[in-house]
C-alpha cells in the first residue's frame, strides 16, 4: 500500500502534465477543444454574520428565518436533490464535488409533514480527513489531502444504485464520472406500538434517502454515505473495502496479523483509519447556533431507595475539544427556532463505535468545536492557505476563541487488525455517527393520526 499510495498521489501531477501537453498540441495545430456543456455547480456558501437583536426580537427573527428557509436552494437543477419519504417528510439539498474532500452537501433542509416551510439543518457537510497511520510507524497518510482521494472517484454500475439515479460528476483532469448514487433504501421498522388490549398494532416500515460515492485510494475503496430519514435523523458513514495491500505483508515485528499460510512472510501490517467529518450547522437559517454538553452521574442507592441519576448541562461558549464517555452527549441548539411546544430546536450528536488514536493531537479527541473559517477545511494536513504560520490541524485551531458560527468536527477511529476473511475482496467495515433530532418537532413526524392527541400526556391504555 505504501508504494501504491505514493503513485496515486502522483497521479494528480500526471493529469496536470497531460493537460498542459494537450493544450500545447492544440495551440500548435490551431485546434480549439470545446468541453461538453454542463450545469454550473454551486459554490460553497459563505458565512454570513447575523447581527444580534436588540431586546426580545425572537418572533421577528423566527419569521425572517422562516422566509429564508422557504427559498429554493441556490443551485441548478442538476445539482439539486429533493426526496419525499414515508410519512410525508421531504429532504432538500445541493450537492457538489471537491477534488480533495469528495462529495459535499450544502443547504440541507428537512420538512416533515405539518411544517409549512422547510427547516434548515446544515449549511455544509463534508468529509474532513481520513488519517491512516501504520502501527510500525513507517507510514502515515492523509488520504484526502495527500493521497489523491478526490481523483479516485469511481464509476458506479446501475446494479450498485438499485431504484435510484446515478448523477454525473465533473472531476477536474478526469472528466465525467458516473459517480454519485441517489436512491432510497429500506431501514426496517420506523416504529411499532401494540395496544395493551392486543387489538391494534401501529407500525411502519421506513425508508431513507441514501447518497453515496466510491473513491479509490491505492488498494482501498472508500464508500462515503449520507442517509436522511423520515424522522429527521441524519446518518454519516464511511465504509472501507477493496483489498489489503500486497506490499504490507511484512509485519514480522509483531505489529500485524498472519494472513494465509506463509507465517511472517504473509503478515498484514495493522493500521488505523481515523475518519473526520466537518459539519457547519445553520439551524433555522442562522449561524448563531449554540453547543451544549450533557453529563449524567449515577449514585449508588441509599437506604431503601434505588440508584439515582443527576444530569447537568454545560454550555460550550468557547472553542473546545470533547471526549465521549458513559452518559455524555452533545447537542447543537438553534438560536431562533422553536417547535410548536415552544422548545428550542436542536440536533444531538450520536457517535458510533470508535477507537481513538492517541498518536496525534488531532486524532486523540472524539469531537472538536471551532469557529467557522473557510480556510480551516481539513482536520490534518490542511492544504488551504490560512496565512503565514497558521497551524494545519484542527487541534491547534482550538485556542479559546468565542464559539461564533460553530463548526462540529467528528472523529471516528477504527484500528484495522487484518483477518483471513479480509481477502478477497475485503468486506466493508463501517465508521460513522448520527445526528438525531431533539425537539425539532413537537411530536414524531411519523405519529399516526389517531395518536396525535397524546402530546405530553399519553393516555392509559390498560
Short mmCIF file of C-alpha atoms in Angstrom, two decimals:
data_model
loop_
_atom_site.label_atom_id
_atom_site.label_comp_id
_atom_site.label_asym_id
_atom_site.label_seq_id
_atom_site.Cartn_x
_atom_site.Cartn_y
_atom_site.Cartn_z
CA UNK A 1 0.00 0.00 0.00
CA UNK A 2 2.87 2.39 0.71
CA UNK A 3 4.14 2.42 -2.86
CA UNK A 4 0.68 2.37 -4.40
CA UNK A 5 -0.47 5.38 -2.35
CA UNK A 6 2.56 7.40 -3.42
CA UNK A 7 1.96 6.62 -7.10
CA UNK A 8 -1.71 7.51 -6.62
CA UNK A 9 -0.76 10.88 -5.19
CA UNK A 10 1.48 11.49 -8.17
CA UNK A 11 -1.46 10.81 -10.46
CA UNK A 12 -2.66 14.39 -9.97
CA UNK A 13 0.62 15.72 -11.33
CA UNK A 14 0.41 13.34 -14.25
CA UNK A 15 -3.03 14.67 -15.18
CA UNK A 16 -1.80 18.26 -14.95
CA UNK A 17 1.18 17.44 -17.17
CA UNK A 18 -1.07 15.71 -19.68
CA UNK A 19 -3.42 18.69 -19.73
CA UNK A 20 -0.55 21.08 -20.44
CA UNK A 21 0.76 18.86 -23.25
CA UNK A 22 -2.68 18.58 -24.83
CA UNK A 23 -3.20 22.32 -24.64
CA UNK A 24 0.21 22.93 -26.24
CA UNK A 25 -0.54 20.48 -29.05
CA UNK A 26 -3.92 22.06 -29.67
CA UNK A 27 -2.43 25.54 -29.84
CA UNK A 28 0.22 24.37 -32.31
CA UNK A 29 -2.36 22.83 -34.63
CA UNK A 30 -4.80 25.71 -34.35
CA UNK A 31 -7.46 23.39 -32.96
CA UNK A 32 -9.72 24.50 -30.11
CA UNK A 33 -11.02 21.89 -27.72
CA UNK A 34 -14.58 22.54 -26.60
CA UNK A 35 -15.59 20.70 -23.43
CA UNK A 36 -19.13 19.43 -23.17
CA UNK A 37 -21.54 21.86 -21.55
CA UNK A 38 -22.60 21.15 -18.01
CA UNK A 39 -24.63 22.87 -15.32
CA UNK A 40 -22.66 25.11 -13.04
CA UNK A 41 -22.26 23.52 -9.62
CA UNK A 42 -23.00 25.67 -6.58
CA UNK A 43 -20.21 27.39 -4.78
CA UNK A 44 -19.65 26.88 -1.08
CA UNK A 45 -21.95 29.21 0.86
CA UNK A 46 -20.06 31.95 2.62
CA UNK A 47 -20.55 32.53 6.32
CA UNK A 48 -22.99 35.44 6.77
CA UNK A 49 -22.74 37.39 10.02
CA UNK A 50 -26.08 37.83 11.74
CA UNK A 51 -26.47 40.93 13.92
CA UNK A 52 -27.51 40.30 17.49
CA UNK A 53 -31.09 41.55 18.02
CA UNK A 54 -31.75 44.35 20.48
CA UNK A 55 -34.25 43.34 23.11
CA UNK A 56 -36.69 40.48 22.61
CA UNK A 57 -36.84 40.03 18.83
CA UNK A 58 -37.36 36.27 18.76
CA UNK A 59 -40.63 36.41 16.84
CA UNK A 60 -39.28 38.69 14.12
CA UNK A 61 -36.10 36.68 13.79
CA UNK A 62 -38.02 33.41 13.57
CA UNK A 63 -40.20 34.91 10.86
CA UNK A 64 -37.12 36.05 8.94
CA UNK A 65 -35.56 32.62 9.31
CA UNK A 66 -38.77 31.01 8.04
CA UNK A 67 -38.75 33.21 4.97
CA UNK A 68 -35.11 32.36 4.32
CA UNK A 69 -35.77 28.63 4.77
CA UNK A 70 -38.57 28.75 2.21
CA UNK A 71 -36.22 29.96 -0.53
CA UNK A 72 -35.11 27.39 -3.11
CA UNK A 73 -31.54 26.05 -2.81
CA UNK A 74 -29.02 28.25 -4.70
CA UNK A 75 -28.01 25.60 -7.21
CA UNK A 76 -29.11 24.44 -10.64
CA UNK A 77 -31.49 21.51 -11.08
CA UNK A 78 -28.68 19.09 -11.94
CA UNK A 79 -27.12 19.69 -8.52
CA UNK A 80 -30.35 19.73 -6.54
CA UNK A 81 -31.66 16.74 -4.58
CA UNK A 82 -35.21 16.53 -3.29
CA UNK A 83 -36.85 13.39 -1.91
CA UNK A 84 -40.17 12.84 -0.14
CA UNK A 85 -40.15 9.80 2.14
CA UNK A 86 -42.70 7.76 4.09
CA UNK A 87 -44.91 9.89 6.31
CA UNK A 88 -44.60 12.92 4.03
CA UNK A 89 -41.12 14.06 5.09
CA UNK A 90 -39.16 15.92 2.38
CA UNK A 91 -35.39 16.43 2.36
CA UNK A 92 -33.80 19.06 0.10
CA UNK A 93 -30.15 19.92 -0.51
CA UNK A 94 -27.49 20.83 -3.08
CA UNK A 95 -24.51 18.67 -3.92
CA UNK A 96 -21.12 19.43 -5.44
CA UNK A 97 -17.78 17.70 -5.75
CA UNK A 98 -14.45 18.81 -4.34
CA UNK A 99 -11.28 17.19 -5.66
CA UNK A 100 -9.85 16.91 -2.15
CA UNK A 101 -12.81 16.20 0.13
CA UNK A 102 -15.06 14.47 -2.40
CA UNK A 103 -18.84 14.78 -2.06
CA UNK A 104 -20.03 18.00 -0.40
CA UNK A 105 -23.64 18.70 0.61
CA UNK A 106 -24.92 22.27 1.05
CA UNK A 107 -28.10 23.92 2.33
CA UNK A 108 -29.68 20.78 3.79
CA UNK A 109 -33.31 21.25 4.84
CA UNK A 110 -35.84 18.95 6.47
CA UNK A 111 -39.59 19.42 6.07
CA UNK A 112 -41.73 16.94 7.99
CA UNK A 113 -45.47 16.71 7.49
CA UNK A 114 -47.22 19.59 9.19
CA UNK A 115 -44.39 22.11 8.82
CA UNK A 116 -45.30 24.97 6.49
CA UNK A 117 -41.72 25.66 5.41
CA UNK A 118 -38.51 23.59 5.32
CA UNK A 119 -36.37 23.60 8.47
CA UNK A 120 -32.75 24.45 7.71
CA UNK A 121 -30.40 21.94 9.35
CA UNK A 122 -26.89 22.06 7.87
CA UNK A 123 -25.28 24.78 5.82
CA UNK A 124 -22.48 22.45 4.78
CA UNK A 125 -21.47 18.82 5.42
CA UNK A 126 -18.40 17.01 4.11
CA UNK A 127 -15.54 14.72 5.00
CA UNK A 128 -12.77 16.46 6.93
CA UNK A 129 -9.96 13.90 6.56
CA UNK A 130 -9.11 10.20 6.51
CA UNK A 131 -5.91 9.80 8.52
CA UNK A 132 -4.16 6.41 8.19
CA UNK A 133 -1.16 5.79 10.48
CA UNK A 134 0.52 2.36 10.46
CA UNK A 135 1.34 0.54 13.69
CA UNK A 136 5.03 0.17 12.83
CA UNK A 137 5.48 3.94 12.43
CA UNK A 138 6.88 3.59 8.91
CA UNK A 139 3.92 5.11 7.10
CA UNK A 140 1.24 7.71 7.81
CA UNK A 141 -1.22 9.07 5.26
CA UNK A 142 -3.77 11.84 4.97
CA UNK A 143 -5.88 10.23 2.28
CA UNK A 144 -7.94 13.32 1.40
CA UNK A 145 -5.13 15.85 1.07
CA UNK A 146 -2.11 13.65 0.48
CA UNK A 147 -3.14 10.54 -1.45
CA UNK A 148 -5.45 11.64 -4.27
CA UNK A 149 -8.83 10.77 -2.69
CA UNK A 150 -10.83 13.16 -4.88
CA UNK A 151 -9.21 11.96 -8.10
CA UNK A 152 -10.12 8.38 -7.26
CA UNK A 153 -13.88 8.77 -7.84
CA UNK A 154 -15.19 5.51 -9.30
CA UNK A 155 -17.87 4.96 -11.94
CA UNK A 156 -20.89 3.16 -10.49
CA UNK A 157 -22.78 0.43 -12.33
CA UNK A 158 -26.61 0.60 -12.36
CA UNK A 159 -26.73 -2.51 -10.14
CA UNK A 160 -24.92 -0.51 -7.42
CA UNK A 161 -27.73 2.05 -7.27
CA UNK A 162 -30.94 -0.02 -7.25
CA UNK A 163 -34.07 2.04 -7.69
CA UNK A 164 -32.08 5.25 -7.87
CA UNK A 165 -30.30 7.64 -10.18
CA UNK A 166 -26.57 7.87 -10.84
CA UNK A 167 -25.51 11.51 -11.20
CA UNK A 168 -22.63 12.52 -13.45
CA UNK A 169 -19.80 14.24 -11.60
CA UNK A 170 -17.38 16.57 -13.38
CA UNK A 171 -13.96 15.87 -11.91
CA UNK A 172 -11.15 18.22 -12.98
CA UNK A 173 -8.49 16.42 -15.02
CA UNK A 174 -10.61 13.24 -15.13
CA UNK A 175 -13.75 14.42 -16.92
CA UNK A 176 -17.21 12.93 -16.41
CA UNK A 177 -17.64 10.17 -13.85
CA UNK A 178 -20.96 8.46 -13.15
CA UNK A 179 -20.09 8.62 -9.51
CA UNK A 180 -22.99 9.74 -7.27
CA UNK A 181 -25.85 7.39 -6.40
CA UNK A 182 -29.08 8.95 -5.13
CA UNK A 183 -31.66 6.37 -4.09
CA UNK A 184 -33.90 5.24 -1.25
CA UNK A 185 -33.28 2.22 0.92
CA UNK A 186 -35.43 0.34 3.43
CA UNK A 187 -34.33 0.59 7.07
CA UNK A 188 -36.85 -1.73 8.73
CA UNK A 189 -39.24 -0.60 11.43
CA UNK A 190 -39.68 3.14 11.74
CA UNK A 191 -41.84 2.45 14.84
CA UNK A 192 -44.10 -0.17 16.43
CA UNK A 193 -46.67 0.13 19.21
CA UNK A 194 -49.19 -2.53 20.27
CA UNK A 195 -52.28 -1.63 22.25
CA UNK A 196 -52.49 -3.17 25.73
CA UNK A 197 -55.63 -4.99 24.68
CA UNK A 198 -53.80 -6.54 21.76
CA UNK A 199 -56.47 -5.32 19.39
CA UNK A 200 -54.33 -2.97 17.33
CA UNK A 201 -50.72 -2.53 16.27
CA UNK A 202 -49.34 0.76 14.99
CA UNK A 203 -46.27 0.12 12.86
CA UNK A 204 -44.47 1.48 9.83
CA UNK A 205 -41.59 0.33 7.66
CA UNK A 206 -39.28 3.23 6.91
CA UNK A 207 -37.06 4.30 4.04
CA UNK A 208 -34.04 6.59 3.92
CA UNK A 209 -32.76 8.88 1.23
CA UNK A 210 -29.29 7.47 0.51
CA UNK A 211 -26.46 9.34 -1.22
CA UNK A 212 -23.07 7.77 -1.77
CA UNK A 213 -19.85 7.84 -3.76
CA UNK A 214 -16.91 5.43 -4.02
CA UNK A 215 -13.34 6.76 -4.03
CA UNK A 216 -10.33 4.55 -4.69
CA UNK A 217 -7.12 5.33 -2.79
CA UNK A 218 -4.39 2.81 -3.53
CA UNK A 219 -5.78 -0.64 -2.66
CA UNK A 220 -8.61 0.74 -0.54
CA UNK A 221 -12.01 1.84 -1.78
CA UNK A 222 -13.93 4.25 0.45
CA UNK A 223 -17.73 4.42 0.34
CA UNK A 224 -18.87 7.85 1.55
CA UNK A 225 -22.50 7.51 2.59
CA UNK A 226 -25.13 10.00 3.80
CA UNK A 227 -28.59 8.84 4.92
CA UNK A 228 -31.58 11.09 5.62
CA UNK A 229 -34.51 9.50 7.45
CA UNK A 230 -38.18 10.42 7.57
CA UNK A 231 -38.00 11.10 11.32
CA UNK A 232 -35.32 13.78 10.77
CA UNK A 233 -32.24 11.68 11.57
CA UNK A 234 -29.06 12.22 9.55
CA UNK A 235 -26.52 9.37 9.37
CA UNK A 236 -22.97 9.71 8.04
CA UNK A 237 -20.81 6.66 7.38
CA UNK A 238 -17.60 5.77 5.62
CA UNK A 239 -17.07 2.15 4.60
CA UNK A 240 -13.61 0.82 3.72
CA UNK A 241 -13.40 -2.06 1.28
CA UNK A 242 -11.25 -3.09 -1.68
CA UNK A 243 -8.13 -5.07 -0.89
CA UNK A 244 -5.33 -5.49 1.60
CA UNK A 245 -2.15 -4.10 0.06
CA UNK A 246 0.29 -6.83 -1.03
CA UNK A 247 3.20 -4.55 -0.12
CA UNK A 248 2.13 -4.52 3.54
CA UNK A 249 2.53 -8.28 4.09
CA UNK A 250 5.73 -7.69 6.03
CA UNK A 251 4.74 -7.34 9.68
CA UNK A 252 7.43 -9.62 11.04
CA UNK A 253 7.90 -7.35 14.06
CA UNK A 254 4.63 -8.50 15.66
CA UNK A 255 2.65 -5.41 14.64
CA UNK A 256 0.27 -7.28 12.38
CA UNK A 257 -1.73 -10.47 11.83
CA UNK A 258 -0.85 -13.55 9.81
CA UNK A 259 -2.79 -13.85 6.54
CA UNK A 260 -2.54 -17.09 4.59
CA UNK A 261 -0.14 -19.96 5.42
CA UNK A 262 3.30 -18.40 4.95
CA UNK A 263 3.81 -17.24 8.52
CA UNK A 264 5.64 -13.93 8.94
CA UNK A 265 6.08 -13.60 5.18
CA UNK A 266 2.29 -13.04 4.89
CA UNK A 267 1.55 -10.92 7.93
CA UNK A 268 -0.52 -7.82 7.15
CA UNK A 269 0.61 -4.67 8.98
CA UNK A 270 -2.00 -3.27 11.36
CA UNK A 271 -3.06 0.35 10.93
CA UNK A 272 -5.79 2.82 11.85
CA UNK A 273 -8.43 4.68 9.87
CA UNK A 274 -9.29 7.95 11.64
CA UNK A 275 -12.22 9.44 9.72
CA UNK A 276 -13.19 13.07 10.29
CA UNK A 277 -16.35 14.90 9.23
CA UNK A 278 -16.78 18.67 9.10
CA UNK A 279 -20.31 19.91 9.90
CA UNK A 280 -21.34 23.54 9.62
CA UNK A 281 -24.81 23.86 11.14
CA UNK A 282 -27.29 26.60 10.36
CA UNK A 283 -30.40 25.58 12.26
CA UNK A 284 -33.37 27.69 11.15
CA UNK A 285 -31.18 29.66 8.77
CA UNK A 286 -28.87 31.42 11.22
CA UNK A 287 -25.23 30.62 12.06
CA UNK A 288 -25.67 31.60 15.73
CA UNK A 289 -26.21 28.01 16.93
CA UNK A 290 -25.21 27.08 20.48
CA UNK A 291 -23.35 23.98 21.67
CA UNK A 292 -24.31 22.23 24.91
CA UNK A 293 -22.76 19.22 26.68
CA UNK A 294 -24.78 16.94 28.96
CA UNK A 295 -23.33 14.61 31.59
CA UNK A 296 -25.17 12.20 33.86
CA UNK A 297 -23.75 10.78 37.07
CA UNK A 298 -25.24 7.71 38.75
CA UNK A 299 -25.07 7.48 42.55
CA UNK A 300 -25.47 4.16 44.40
CA UNK A 301 -28.67 3.51 46.35
CA UNK A 302 -29.04 4.77 49.90
CA UNK A 303 -31.37 3.19 52.42
CA UNK A 304 -34.34 1.55 50.75
CA UNK A 305 -34.20 3.71 47.64
CA UNK A 306 -32.73 2.80 44.31
CA UNK A 307 -29.78 4.35 42.46
CA UNK A 308 -30.24 7.99 41.49
CA UNK A 309 -29.04 9.82 38.39
CA UNK A 310 -28.40 13.53 38.02
CA UNK A 311 -27.92 15.18 34.62
CA UNK A 312 -26.16 18.53 34.20
CA UNK A 313 -25.91 20.88 31.24
CA UNK A 314 -22.70 22.73 30.34
CA UNK A 315 -22.88 25.44 27.65
CA UNK A 316 -19.78 25.44 25.43
CA UNK A 317 -19.16 29.10 24.67
CA UNK A 318 -15.53 28.88 23.55
CA UNK A 319 -13.72 26.63 21.10
CA UNK A 320 -13.22 23.24 22.73
CA UNK A 321 -12.43 19.56 22.33
CA UNK A 322 -14.66 16.78 23.62
CA UNK A 323 -14.25 13.14 24.52
CA UNK A 324 -17.06 10.61 24.60
CA UNK A 325 -17.71 8.88 27.91
CA UNK A 326 -20.53 6.97 29.51
CA UNK A 327 -23.69 9.08 29.72
CA UNK A 328 -22.22 12.11 27.96
CA UNK A 329 -23.67 13.72 24.86
CA UNK A 330 -23.73 16.99 22.95
CA UNK A 331 -26.34 18.92 21.06
CA UNK A 332 -26.41 21.85 18.63
CA UNK A 333 -29.20 24.26 19.62
CA UNK A 334 -30.98 26.70 17.32
CA UNK A 335 -30.63 30.36 18.30
CA UNK A 336 -34.04 31.24 16.87
CA UNK A 337 -36.18 28.21 16.06
CA UNK A 338 -38.72 26.61 18.38
CA UNK A 339 -41.14 23.76 17.82
CA UNK A 340 -44.90 24.05 18.38
CA UNK A 341 -44.44 23.31 22.09
CA UNK A 342 -42.11 26.29 22.40
CA UNK A 343 -38.96 24.18 22.86
CA UNK A 344 -35.70 25.13 21.16
CA UNK A 345 -34.92 23.00 18.14
CA UNK A 346 -31.67 21.06 18.33
CA UNK A 347 -29.73 18.12 16.93
CA UNK A 348 -27.98 15.61 19.17
CA UNK A 349 -24.63 14.14 18.17
CA UNK A 350 -24.64 10.34 18.47
CA UNK A 351 -21.12 9.00 17.80
CA UNK A 352 -20.70 5.43 16.60
CA UNK A 353 -18.20 2.91 17.91
CA UNK A 354 -14.69 4.35 17.83
CA UNK A 355 -11.07 3.57 18.66
CA UNK A 356 -9.31 6.84 19.40
CA UNK A 357 -5.73 7.05 18.16
CA UNK A 358 -3.51 8.86 20.66
CA UNK A 359 -0.56 9.33 18.31
CA UNK A 360 -1.50 12.83 17.12
CA UNK A 361 -3.20 15.76 18.80
CA UNK A 362 -5.90 15.89 16.13
CA UNK A 363 -6.75 12.18 16.48
CA UNK A 364 -6.88 11.85 20.28
CA UNK A 365 -10.28 13.53 20.74
CA UNK A 366 -13.75 12.49 19.57
CA UNK A 367 -15.15 15.92 18.73
CA UNK A 368 -13.86 19.44 18.16
CA UNK A 369 -15.88 22.66 18.22
CA UNK A 370 -14.28 25.50 16.28
CA UNK A 371 -15.30 28.87 14.95
CA UNK A 372 -16.21 28.65 11.28
CA UNK A 373 -13.43 29.75 8.96
CA UNK A 374 -13.46 28.86 5.28
CA UNK A 375 -9.75 28.09 5.20
CA UNK A 376 -9.97 25.58 8.08
CA UNK A 377 -11.17 22.77 5.88
CA UNK A 378 -9.24 19.59 6.77
CA UNK A 379 -8.62 18.15 10.23
CA UNK A 380 -4.98 17.35 9.42
CA UNK A 381 -2.58 18.35 6.66
CA UNK A 382 -4.85 21.30 5.90
CA UNK A 383 -3.70 22.35 2.45
CA UNK A 384 -5.80 25.53 2.34
CA UNK A 385 -3.88 28.78 2.88
CA UNK A 386 -4.84 30.23 6.27
CA UNK A 387 -1.97 32.70 6.28
CA UNK A 388 1.70 32.58 7.11
CA UNK A 389 2.46 30.46 10.15
CA UNK A 390 -1.12 29.24 10.55
CA UNK A 391 -1.45 25.74 12.07
CA UNK A 392 -2.65 22.96 9.78
CA UNK A 393 -4.66 20.69 12.10
CA UNK A 394 -7.93 21.03 13.97
CA UNK A 395 -6.50 20.55 17.46
CA UNK A 396 -4.42 23.71 17.03
CA UNK A 397 -7.40 25.73 15.88
CA UNK A 398 -9.00 25.25 19.31
CA UNK A 399 -7.50 28.24 21.10
CA UNK A 400 -10.20 29.63 23.35
CA UNK A 401 -11.94 31.96 20.90
CA UNK A 402 -15.63 32.67 21.34
CA UNK A 403 -17.62 29.92 19.62
CA UNK A 404 -19.41 32.01 17.00
CA UNK A 405 -20.88 30.21 13.97
CA UNK A 406 -19.68 26.83 15.31
CA UNK A 407 -18.29 24.01 13.20
CA UNK A 408 -18.51 20.48 14.63
CA UNK A 409 -15.69 18.07 13.74
CA UNK A 410 -16.46 14.40 14.42
CA UNK A 411 -13.62 11.86 14.65
CA UNK A 412 -14.44 8.14 14.47
CA UNK A 413 -11.47 5.77 14.58
CA UNK A 414 -11.05 2.14 13.56
CA UNK A 415 -7.97 0.04 14.36
CA UNK A 416 -7.67 -2.38 11.47
CA UNK A 417 -6.02 -5.62 12.52
CA UNK A 418 -6.48 -7.69 9.39
CA UNK A 419 -8.01 -11.18 9.35
CA UNK A 420 -8.16 -14.04 6.87
CA UNK A 421 -11.70 -13.00 5.89
CA UNK A 422 -10.40 -9.64 4.64
CA UNK A 423 -9.31 -11.33 1.42
CA UNK A 424 -10.51 -11.18 -1.32
CA UNK A 425 -12.16 -8.61 -1.79
CA UNK A 426 -12.28 -7.13 1.69
CA UNK A 427 -15.73 -6.92 3.34
CA UNK A 428 -16.81 -3.36 4.13
CA UNK A 429 -16.04 -2.10 7.63
CA UNK A 430 -18.08 0.96 8.60
CA UNK A 431 -17.34 4.03 10.73
CA UNK A 432 -19.83 6.77 11.40
CA UNK A 433 -22.26 8.71 13.57
CA UNK A 434 -25.79 10.09 13.61
CA UNK A 435 -27.41 13.45 14.12
CA UNK A 436 -30.67 12.80 15.95
CA UNK A 437 -33.41 15.45 16.04
CA UNK A 438 -34.14 16.64 19.59
CA UNK A 439 -37.28 18.80 19.86
CA UNK A 440 -37.15 19.72 16.18
CA UNK A 441 -40.87 18.89 16.02
CA UNK A 442 -43.39 18.79 18.89
CA UNK A 443 -44.04 15.09 18.30
CA UNK A 444 -42.55 12.50 16.00
CA UNK A 445 -43.39 13.49 12.43
CA UNK A 446 -44.40 9.85 11.90
CA UNK A 447 -47.02 9.80 14.70
CA UNK A 448 -50.23 8.13 13.42
CA UNK A 449 -53.24 10.44 13.20
CA UNK A 450 -55.21 8.62 15.91
CA UNK A 451 -52.34 9.12 18.41
CA UNK A 452 -51.66 12.76 17.60
CA UNK A 453 -53.64 13.98 20.62
CA UNK A 454 -51.26 12.36 23.10
CA UNK A 455 -48.64 15.12 23.06
CA UNK A 456 -47.23 15.34 26.59
CA UNK A 457 -49.98 13.18 28.08
CA UNK A 458 -50.16 9.61 26.70
CA UNK A 459 -53.42 8.01 27.66
CA UNK A 460 -53.51 4.92 29.86
CA UNK A 461 -54.47 2.08 27.57
CA UNK A 462 -54.58 -0.60 30.30
#
